[in-house]
Amino acid sequence: MTMPTFLATDPNAPAPNRNQRAWLLATLRAADGLLPMSVPDRSLNVLRERGWITTVPARDDDTTNVRHTITSQGRLCLLSVAKADALLSVLTSTESGRIETPVQERILSSLIREDLVTYLTRRGEQAEGQEQHPYITNLGRRLVGLPEVDDTPASDYLVAALAAHGLDADVETDGDGDTRVVFRQGDVEARFYREVWNPGHYTYSARHPVWMHTKPWTALVTYADDGAVEKLLLNDLGIQEESARMAASFATWLTDRDDDAFTTLAA
């Protein structure tokens, strides 16, 4: 991959030392995007002189502290060509967010150590003893200017949406490692999941982070006398909204047991 022009840096420019890197990365991680206030004045001067940070307007309620944020030049000083190539390789990956291009082990280790890359299993989780692959993190995306993604497990949204209707549900894992949101009450058992493609087959998942999901919620509800109803929800509303609609339609179904209404309300 060719280094983008906007990431081209002066090879003779000074590189940040360990403390300076830590402070600049902390600024990228901060919700307010501000440099930690614990940075010594002498170090602040160096960071300013090199153009890595700039002052921000003081808040009305804080007239005594001068705060700083990272500049584009500050972001660039954190990137070598090899690191930038690795992070930006996701733009051409066949799987969203996955670093598929070969990366030197020392470069990959550095990216992981700085939370710019993480290893995830095919289940979208961090787990030992399973096949894992490197994916760019939101911090890595922020560093190279790529849009951030929602890394909340999809199940969190549905469990919360069901709870808003007074319905308690849990995430369960079966013997194959597939996960589902499961609700049980009396003669009713409802299993909610989204299909996620793994090479060669689909898995049934509730725990994959939102950005990994491309398929809609499916509800499989069984009840007394071998009754059953299955609903496949629309997939273009965003997982939070889709979860709210699925929970609302299921709550209505619990009240009247109208399978047709469940199918209609969830659409």
mmCIF file of C-alpha atoms in Angstrom:
data_model
loop_
_atom_site.group_PDB
_atom_site.id
_atom_site.type_symbol
_atom_site.label_atom_id
_atom_site.label_comp_id
_atom_site.label_asym_id
_atom_site.label_seq_id
_atom_site.Cartn_x
_atom_site.Cartn_y
_atom_site.Cartn_z
ATOM 1 C CA MET A 1 0.000 0.000 0.000
ATOM 2 C CA THR A 2 1.309 3.446 -0.897
ATOM 3 C CA MET A 3 1.568 5.942 1.937
ATOM 4 C CA PRO A 4 -1.212 8.546 1.538
ATOM 5 C CA THR A 5 0.023 12.094 0.955
ATOM 6 C CA PHE A 6 -1.685 13.403 4.079
ATOM 7 C CA LEU A 7 0.294 10.902 6.158
ATOM 8 C CA ALA A 8 3.667 11.678 4.611
ATOM 9 C CA THR A 9 5.992 12.984 7.312
ATOM 10 C CA ASP A 10 9.447 14.517 7.272
ATOM 11 C CA PRO A 11 11.843 11.578 7.856
ATOM 12 C CA ASN A 12 14.178 13.973 9.644
ATOM 13 C CA ALA A 13 11.512 15.211 12.059
ATOM 14 C CA PRO A 14 12.089 14.236 15.715
ATOM 15 C CA ALA A 15 10.103 11.259 16.977
ATOM 16 C CA PRO A 16 8.270 11.419 20.301
ATOM 17 C CA ASN A 17 9.879 9.624 23.214
ATOM 18 C CA ARG A 18 8.010 7.071 25.338
ATOM 19 C CA ASN A 19 6.399 9.634 27.657
ATOM 20 C CA GLN A 20 5.447 11.936 24.805
ATOM 21 C CA ARG A 21 3.824 9.038 22.911
ATOM 22 C CA ALA A 22 1.903 8.057 26.036
ATOM 23 C CA TRP A 23 0.599 11.611 26.512
ATOM 24 C CA LEU A 24 -0.404 12.004 22.862
ATOM 25 C CA LEU A 25 -2.154 8.616 22.807
ATOM 26 C CA ALA A 26 -3.924 9.504 26.060
ATOM 27 C CA THR A 27 -5.213 12.630 24.327
ATOM 28 C CA LEU A 28 -6.608 10.528 21.480
ATOM 29 C CA ARG A 29 -8.293 8.216 23.989
ATOM 30 C CA ALA A 30 -9.810 11.026 26.060
ATOM 31 C CA ALA A 31 -13.524 11.623 25.548
ATOM 32 C CA ASP A 32 -12.892 15.373 25.471
ATOM 33 C CA GLY A 33 -9.797 15.042 23.270
ATOM 34 C CA LEU A 34 -7.676 17.004 25.727
ATOM 35 C CA LEU A 35 -4.108 16.414 26.851
ATOM 36 C CA PRO A 36 -3.787 15.176 30.457
ATOM 37 C CA MET A 37 -3.297 18.025 32.914
ATOM 38 C CA SER A 38 -0.458 16.127 34.593
ATOM 39 C CA VAL A 39 2.028 16.810 31.777
ATOM 40 C CA PRO A 40 4.977 18.886 33.157
ATOM 41 C CA ASP A 41 5.334 22.463 31.891
ATOM 42 C CA ARG A 42 8.731 21.754 30.323
ATOM 43 C CA SER A 43 7.268 18.849 28.347
ATOM 44 C CA LEU A 44 4.289 20.996 27.312
ATOM 45 C CA ASN A 45 6.686 23.502 25.831
ATOM 46 C CA VAL A 46 8.434 20.786 23.798
ATOM 47 C CA LEU A 47 5.131 19.391 22.533
ATOM 48 C CA ARG A 48 3.985 22.877 21.523
ATOM 49 C CA GLU A 49 7.299 23.786 19.853
ATOM 50 C CA ARG A 50 7.141 20.665 17.711
ATOM 51 C CA GLY A 51 3.565 21.423 16.681
ATOM 52 C CA TRP A 52 2.150 18.273 18.222
ATOM 53 C CA ILE A 53 -0.354 20.033 20.466
ATOM 54 C CA THR A 54 -2.253 23.307 20.410
ATOM 55 C CA THR A 55 -4.229 25.220 22.997
ATOM 56 C CA VAL A 56 -8.016 25.117 23.021
ATOM 57 C CA PRO A 57 -10.397 27.882 24.107
ATOM 58 C CA ALA A 58 -10.958 27.877 27.854
ATOM 59 C CA ARG A 59 -14.351 26.792 29.148
ATOM 60 C CA ASP A 60 -16.460 29.453 30.818
ATOM 61 C CA ASP A 61 -16.215 27.530 34.094
ATOM 62 C CA ASP A 62 -12.429 27.035 33.886
ATOM 63 C CA THR A 63 -10.444 30.233 33.479
ATOM 64 C CA THR A 64 -7.313 29.098 35.318
ATOM 65 C CA ASN A 65 -6.194 26.040 33.334
ATOM 66 C CA VAL A 66 -4.824 26.151 29.797
ATOM 67 C CA ARG A 67 -5.804 22.952 27.995
ATOM 68 C CA HIS A 68 -4.346 21.405 24.870
ATOM 69 C CA THR A 69 -5.422 19.029 22.133
ATOM 70 C CA ILE A 70 -3.441 17.009 19.622
ATOM 71 C CA THR A 71 -2.818 18.425 16.146
ATOM 72 C CA SER A 72 -2.740 16.538 12.839
ATOM 73 C CA GLN A 73 1.040 16.788 13.039
ATOM 74 C CA GLY A 74 0.862 15.251 16.496
ATOM 75 C CA ARG A 75 -1.121 12.318 15.156
ATOM 76 C CA LEU A 76 1.333 11.830 12.318
ATOM 77 C CA CYS A 77 4.345 11.716 14.615
ATOM 78 C CA LEU A 78 2.818 8.614 16.211
ATOM 79 C CA LEU A 79 2.827 6.764 12.891
ATOM 80 C CA SER A 80 5.655 5.135 11.033
ATOM 81 C CA VAL A 81 5.046 4.246 7.402
ATOM 82 C CA ALA A 82 4.726 0.574 8.384
ATOM 83 C CA LYS A 83 2.151 1.325 11.083
ATOM 84 C CA ALA A 84 0.126 3.564 8.795
ATOM 85 C CA ASP A 85 0.189 0.908 6.064
ATOM 86 C CA ALA A 86 -1.049 -1.721 8.505
ATOM 87 C CA LEU A 87 -3.901 0.385 9.869
ATOM 88 C CA LEU A 88 -5.017 1.685 6.493
ATOM 89 C CA SER A 89 -4.920 -1.777 4.932
ATOM 90 C CA VAL A 90 -8.440 -2.295 6.323
ATOM 91 C CA LEU A 91 -9.690 -0.045 3.517
ATOM 92 C CA THR A 92 -9.102 -2.903 1.077
ATOM 93 C CA SER A 93 -9.774 -5.876 3.384
ATOM 94 C CA THR A 94 -12.396 -8.414 2.390
ATOM 95 C CA GLU A 95 -13.630 -8.514 5.987
ATOM 96 C CA SER A 96 -14.551 -5.225 7.619
ATOM 97 C CA GLY A 97 -11.924 -3.935 10.051
ATOM 98 C CA ARG A 98 -9.615 -6.930 9.735
ATOM 99 C CA ILE A 99 -5.906 -6.439 9.002
ATOM 100 C CA GLU A 100 -5.349 -9.041 6.305
ATOM 101 C CA THR A 101 -2.117 -7.736 4.832
ATOM 102 C CA PRO A 102 1.105 -9.276 6.215
ATOM 103 C CA VAL A 103 2.579 -7.142 9.011
ATOM 104 C CA GLN A 104 5.946 -7.584 10.669
ATOM 105 C CA GLU A 105 5.561 -9.123 14.112
ATOM 106 C CA ARG A 106 7.319 -6.238 15.874
ATOM 107 C CA ILE A 107 5.052 -3.705 14.161
ATOM 108 C CA LEU A 108 1.921 -5.678 15.006
ATOM 109 C CA SER A 109 3.050 -6.110 18.612
ATOM 110 C CA SER A 110 3.587 -2.362 18.922
ATOM 111 C CA LEU A 111 0.150 -1.603 17.455
ATOM 112 C CA ILE A 112 -1.474 -4.025 19.896
ATOM 113 C CA ARG A 113 0.485 -2.666 22.855
ATOM 114 C CA GLU A 114 -0.779 0.837 22.082
ATOM 115 C CA ASP A 115 -4.398 -0.384 21.628
ATOM 116 C CA LEU A 116 -4.436 0.560 17.952
ATOM 117 C CA VAL A 117 -5.078 -3.069 16.973
ATOM 118 C CA THR A 118 -6.726 -5.906 18.876
ATOM 119 C CA TYR A 119 -7.053 -9.644 18.368
ATOM 120 C CA LEU A 120 -10.582 -11.053 18.092
ATOM 121 C CA THR A 121 -11.825 -14.587 17.596
ATOM 122 C CA ARG A 122 -14.272 -15.593 14.907
ATOM 123 C CA ARG A 123 -16.889 -15.023 17.622
ATOM 124 C CA GLY A 124 -15.918 -11.359 17.826
ATOM 125 C CA GLU A 125 -14.457 -11.835 21.287
ATOM 126 C CA GLN A 126 -11.088 -11.736 23.002
ATOM 127 C CA ALA A 127 -10.478 -15.301 24.127
ATOM 128 C CA GLU A 128 -7.467 -17.522 24.608
ATOM 129 C CA GLY A 129 -7.172 -20.898 22.952
ATOM 130 C CA GLN A 130 -9.150 -19.941 19.839
ATOM 131 C CA GLU A 131 -8.164 -18.786 16.387
ATOM 132 C CA GLN A 132 -7.701 -15.012 16.492
ATOM 133 C CA HIS A 133 -7.179 -12.301 13.900
ATOM 134 C CA PRO A 134 -6.016 -8.672 14.136
ATOM 135 C CA TYR A 135 -8.613 -5.898 13.779
ATOM 136 C CA ILE A 136 -8.199 -2.137 13.916
ATOM 137 C CA THR A 137 -9.608 -0.528 17.062
ATOM 138 C CA ASN A 138 -11.504 2.733 17.317
ATOM 139 C CA LEU A 139 -8.327 4.334 18.645
ATOM 140 C CA GLY A 140 -6.518 3.140 15.536
ATOM 141 C CA ARG A 141 -9.328 4.488 13.367
ATOM 142 C CA ARG A 142 -9.166 7.824 15.149
ATOM 143 C CA LEU A 143 -5.424 8.024 14.642
ATOM 144 C CA VAL A 144 -5.560 7.588 10.858
ATOM 145 C CA GLY A 145 -8.806 9.506 10.359
ATOM 146 C CA LEU A 146 -11.152 6.607 9.604
ATOM 147 C CA PRO A 147 -14.767 6.653 10.834
ATOM 148 C CA GLU A 148 -15.237 5.035 14.218
ATOM 149 C CA VAL A 149 -17.605 2.109 14.685
ATOM 150 C CA ASP A 150 -19.935 0.896 17.419
ATOM 151 C CA ASP A 151 -18.128 -1.920 19.229
ATOM 152 C CA THR A 152 -20.948 -2.568 21.713
ATOM 153 C CA PRO A 153 -22.026 -6.233 21.744
ATOM 154 C CA ALA A 154 -25.346 -6.372 19.873
ATOM 155 C CA SER A 155 -26.925 -8.290 22.744
ATOM 156 C CA ASP A 156 -26.477 -5.313 25.079
ATOM 157 C CA TYR A 157 -28.977 -3.300 23.044
ATOM 158 C CA LEU A 158 -31.594 -6.062 22.880
ATOM 159 C CA VAL A 159 -31.295 -7.035 26.565
ATOM 160 C CA ALA A 160 -31.722 -3.361 27.501
ATOM 161 C CA ALA A 161 -34.670 -2.958 25.126
ATOM 162 C CA LEU A 162 -36.408 -5.999 26.586
ATOM 163 C CA ALA A 163 -35.725 -4.736 30.123
ATOM 164 C CA ALA A 164 -37.450 -1.463 29.211
ATOM 165 C CA HIS A 165 -40.610 -3.572 28.764
ATOM 166 C CA GLY A 166 -40.056 -5.373 32.059
ATOM 167 C CA LEU A 167 -38.704 -8.513 30.388
ATOM 168 C CA ASP A 168 -35.573 -10.172 31.779
ATOM 169 C CA ALA A 169 -33.302 -11.928 29.286
ATOM 170 C CA ASP A 170 -29.790 -13.367 29.353
ATOM 171 C CA VAL A 171 -27.128 -14.259 26.817
ATOM 172 C CA GLU A 172 -26.529 -17.998 26.513
ATOM 173 C CA THR A 173 -23.850 -19.929 24.645
ATOM 174 C CA ASP A 174 -24.513 -23.376 23.196
ATOM 175 C CA GLY A 175 -22.116 -26.276 22.691
ATOM 176 C CA ASP A 176 -21.034 -24.939 19.293
ATOM 177 C CA GLY A 177 -20.104 -21.574 20.771
ATOM 178 C CA ASP A 178 -23.079 -19.771 19.216
ATOM 179 C CA THR A 179 -24.684 -17.080 21.373
ATOM 180 C CA ARG A 180 -28.295 -15.978 21.671
ATOM 181 C CA VAL A 181 -30.367 -13.644 23.820
ATOM 182 C CA VAL A 182 -32.805 -15.963 25.611
ATOM 183 C CA PHE A 183 -36.066 -15.137 27.379
ATOM 184 C CA ARG A 184 -38.073 -17.696 29.332
ATOM 185 C CA GLN A 185 -41.392 -17.224 31.089
ATOM 186 C CA GLY A 186 -43.954 -19.935 31.768
ATOM 187 C CA ASP A 187 -44.486 -21.922 28.591
ATOM 188 C CA VAL A 188 -42.666 -19.352 26.418
ATOM 189 C CA GLU A 189 -39.051 -19.534 25.312
ATOM 190 C CA ALA A 190 -37.720 -16.900 22.921
ATOM 191 C CA ARG A 191 -34.269 -16.976 21.331
ATOM 192 C CA PHE A 192 -32.925 -13.911 19.532
ATOM 193 C CA TYR A 193 -29.820 -13.940 17.351
ATOM 194 C CA ARG A 194 -28.180 -12.471 14.274
ATOM 195 C CA GLU A 195 -26.343 -14.522 11.673
ATOM 196 C CA VAL A 196 -22.659 -13.693 11.223
ATOM 197 C CA TRP A 197 -20.681 -15.080 8.310
ATOM 198 C CA ASN A 198 -17.530 -16.984 9.115
ATOM 199 C CA PRO A 199 -15.499 -18.453 6.270
ATOM 200 C CA GLY A 200 -17.488 -21.422 4.992
ATOM 201 C CA HIS A 201 -20.508 -21.120 7.264
ATOM 202 C CA TYR A 202 -22.789 -18.872 9.325
ATOM 203 C CA THR A 203 -22.701 -18.701 13.105
ATOM 204 C CA TYR A 204 -25.591 -17.569 15.271
ATOM 205 C CA SER A 205 -24.499 -14.667 17.394
ATOM 206 C CA ALA A 206 -25.748 -12.103 19.853
ATOM 207 C CA ARG A 207 -22.332 -11.131 21.236
ATOM 208 C CA HIS A 208 -20.460 -9.964 18.161
ATOM 209 C CA PRO A 209 -19.807 -6.209 18.320
ATOM 210 C CA VAL A 210 -22.315 -4.131 16.387
ATOM 211 C CA TRP A 211 -19.916 -3.274 13.560
ATOM 212 C CA MET A 212 -19.454 -6.961 12.713
ATOM 213 C CA HIS A 213 -23.181 -7.578 12.162
ATOM 214 C CA THR A 214 -24.624 -7.387 8.659
ATOM 215 C CA LYS A 215 -27.663 -9.635 9.159
ATOM 216 C CA PRO A 216 -30.903 -8.707 11.017
ATOM 217 C CA TRP A 217 -32.299 -9.922 14.338
ATOM 218 C CA THR A 218 -34.154 -13.219 14.147
ATOM 219 C CA ALA A 219 -36.584 -14.267 16.880
ATOM 220 C CA LEU A 220 -37.521 -17.915 17.338
ATOM 221 C CA VAL A 221 -40.358 -18.211 19.863
ATOM 222 C CA THR A 222 -41.778 -21.523 21.075
ATOM 223 C CA TYR A 223 -44.706 -21.958 23.455
ATOM 224 C CA ALA A 224 -47.326 -24.436 24.691
ATOM 225 C CA ASP A 225 -48.718 -27.216 22.507
ATOM 226 C CA ASP A 226 -45.735 -27.038 20.134
ATOM 227 C CA GLY A 227 -46.628 -23.536 19.020
ATOM 228 C CA ALA A 228 -43.855 -21.578 17.328
ATOM 229 C CA VAL A 229 -43.335 -18.288 15.533
ATOM 230 C CA GLU A 230 -40.238 -16.977 13.809
ATOM 231 C CA LYS A 231 -39.596 -13.360 12.894
ATOM 232 C CA LEU A 232 -36.765 -11.939 10.805
ATOM 233 C CA LEU A 233 -36.455 -8.195 11.394
ATOM 234 C CA LEU A 234 -35.553 -5.537 8.852
ATOM 235 C CA ASN A 235 -31.844 -4.749 8.711
ATOM 236 C CA ASP A 236 -31.503 -1.104 7.711
ATOM 237 C CA LEU A 237 -32.484 0.753 10.885
ATOM 238 C CA GLY A 238 -29.362 0.351 13.018
ATOM 239 C CA ILE A 239 -29.062 -2.275 15.730
ATOM 240 C CA GLN A 240 -30.259 -0.029 18.553
ATOM 241 C CA GLU A 241 -33.503 0.838 16.734
ATOM 242 C CA GLU A 242 -33.926 -2.720 15.481
ATOM 243 C CA SER A 243 -33.536 -4.002 19.038
ATOM 244 C CA ALA A 244 -36.146 -1.546 20.301
ATOM 245 C CA ARG A 245 -38.629 -2.654 17.632
ATOM 246 C CA MET A 246 -38.029 -6.336 18.242
ATOM 247 C CA ALA A 247 -38.481 -5.906 21.997
ATOM 248 C CA ALA A 248 -41.675 -3.864 21.571
ATOM 249 C CA SER A 249 -43.243 -6.335 19.161
ATOM 250 C CA PHE A 250 -42.304 -9.299 21.329
ATOM 251 C CA ALA A 251 -43.744 -7.619 24.431
ATOM 252 C CA THR A 252 -47.013 -7.075 22.550
ATOM 253 C CA TRP A 253 -47.033 -10.696 21.408
ATOM 254 C CA LEU A 254 -46.601 -11.878 25.002
ATOM 255 C CA THR A 255 -49.806 -10.050 25.880
ATOM 256 C CA ASP A 256 -52.057 -11.312 23.086
ATOM 257 C CA ARG A 257 -50.198 -14.321 21.555
ATOM 258 C CA ASP A 258 -51.106 -13.101 18.078
ATOM 259 C CA ASP A 259 -48.460 -14.542 15.766
ATOM 260 C CA ASP A 260 -49.562 -12.388 12.831
ATOM 261 C CA ALA A 261 -49.357 -9.269 14.973
ATOM 262 C CA PHE A 262 -45.842 -10.195 16.084
ATOM 263 C CA THR A 263 -44.721 -10.547 12.493
ATOM 264 C CA THR A 264 -46.343 -7.236 11.506
ATOM 265 C CA LEU A 265 -45.248 -5.216 14.529
ATOM 266 C CA ALA A 266 -41.614 -6.221 14.206
ATOM 267 C CA ALA A 267 -41.416 -5.055 10.602
#
